[in-house]
């Protein structure tokens, strides 16, 4: 299964809401920083998606936690 750039953005926004930036420097939470690193690499490599199997376990865990919170809209 692949994670798209837009899905990754949604996951980042989810974690930003749960764990907002802190301090005067507005440091990212560890969760957001982890996902933002993947996002930055995707932008740099001009990738629209990346195989989840290629991601670090911590990234996959954050994505899984985010997915569990998503509301599925009726089709």
Coordinates of C-alpha atoms in Angstrom, one line a residue:
X1 CA 0.0 0.0 0.0
X2 CA 1.2 3.5 -0.9
X3 CA 0.8 6.7 1.1
X4 CA 0.0 9.7 -1.1
X5 CA 1.4 13.2 -0.5
X6 CA -2.1 14.5 0.2
X7 CA -2.7 11.7 2.8
X8 CA 0.6 12.5 4.4
X9 CA -0.5 16.2 4.7
X10 CA -3.7 15.1 6.4
X11 CA -1.8 12.9 8.8
X12 CA 0.6 15.8 9.6
X13 CA -2.4 18.1 10.2
X14 CA -4.0 15.5 12.5
X15 CA -0.8 15.3 14.6
X16 CA -0.3 19.0 14.6
X17 CA -3.8 19.4 16.1
X18 CA -3.0 16.7 18.7
X19 CA 0.5 17.9 19.4
X20 CA 0.9 21.6 18.5
X21 CA 4.2 23.4 18.3
X22 CA 5.7 24.4 21.6
X23 CA 7.9 27.2 23.0
X24 CA 8.8 30.5 21.6
X25 CA 10.6 28.8 18.7
X26 CA 7.4 26.8 17.9
X27 CA 9.3 23.5 17.8
X28 CA 7.5 20.7 16.1
X29 CA 6.4 17.7 18.2
X30 CA 8.3 14.5 17.6
X31 CA 5.3 13.0 15.7
X32 CA 5.0 16.0 13.4
X33 CA 8.7 16.2 12.9
X34 CA 8.8 12.5 11.9
X35 CA 6.1 12.8 9.3
X36 CA 7.4 16.2 8.1
X37 CA 10.8 14.6 7.3
X38 CA 9.0 12.1 5.0
X39 CA 7.0 14.9 3.5
X40 CA 10.1 17.0 2.8
X41 CA 11.8 14.0 1.1
X42 CA 8.8 13.4 -1.1
X43 CA 8.7 17.0 -2.2
X44 CA 12.4 17.0 -2.9
X45 CA 12.1 13.8 -4.9
X46 CA 8.9 15.0 -6.6
X47 CA 7.1 11.9 -5.5
X48 CA 3.3 11.7 -5.4
X49 CA 3.3 8.6 -3.2
X50 CA 5.7 6.3 -1.4
X51 CA 5.3 2.6 -0.5
X52 CA 4.5 2.3 3.2
X53 CA 6.7 -0.8 3.4
X54 CA 9.7 1.5 2.6
X55 CA 8.9 3.8 5.6
X56 CA 10.4 3.4 9.1
X57 CA 8.3 1.6 11.6
X58 CA 7.7 4.8 13.6
X59 CA 6.3 6.5 10.5
X60 CA 4.0 3.6 9.8
X61 CA 2.8 3.6 13.4
X62 CA 1.9 7.3 13.2
X63 CA 0.1 6.8 9.9
X64 CA -1.9 3.8 11.4
X65 CA -2.9 5.8 14.4
X66 CA -4.1 8.7 12.2
X67 CA -6.1 6.3 10.0
X68 CA -7.9 4.9 13.0
X69 CA -9.3 8.4 13.6
X70 CA -10.6 9.0 10.1
X71 CA -14.3 9.0 9.6
X72 CA -15.3 7.1 6.5
X73 CA -17.8 9.0 4.4
X74 CA -20.7 6.9 2.9
X75 CA -20.2 6.3 -0.8

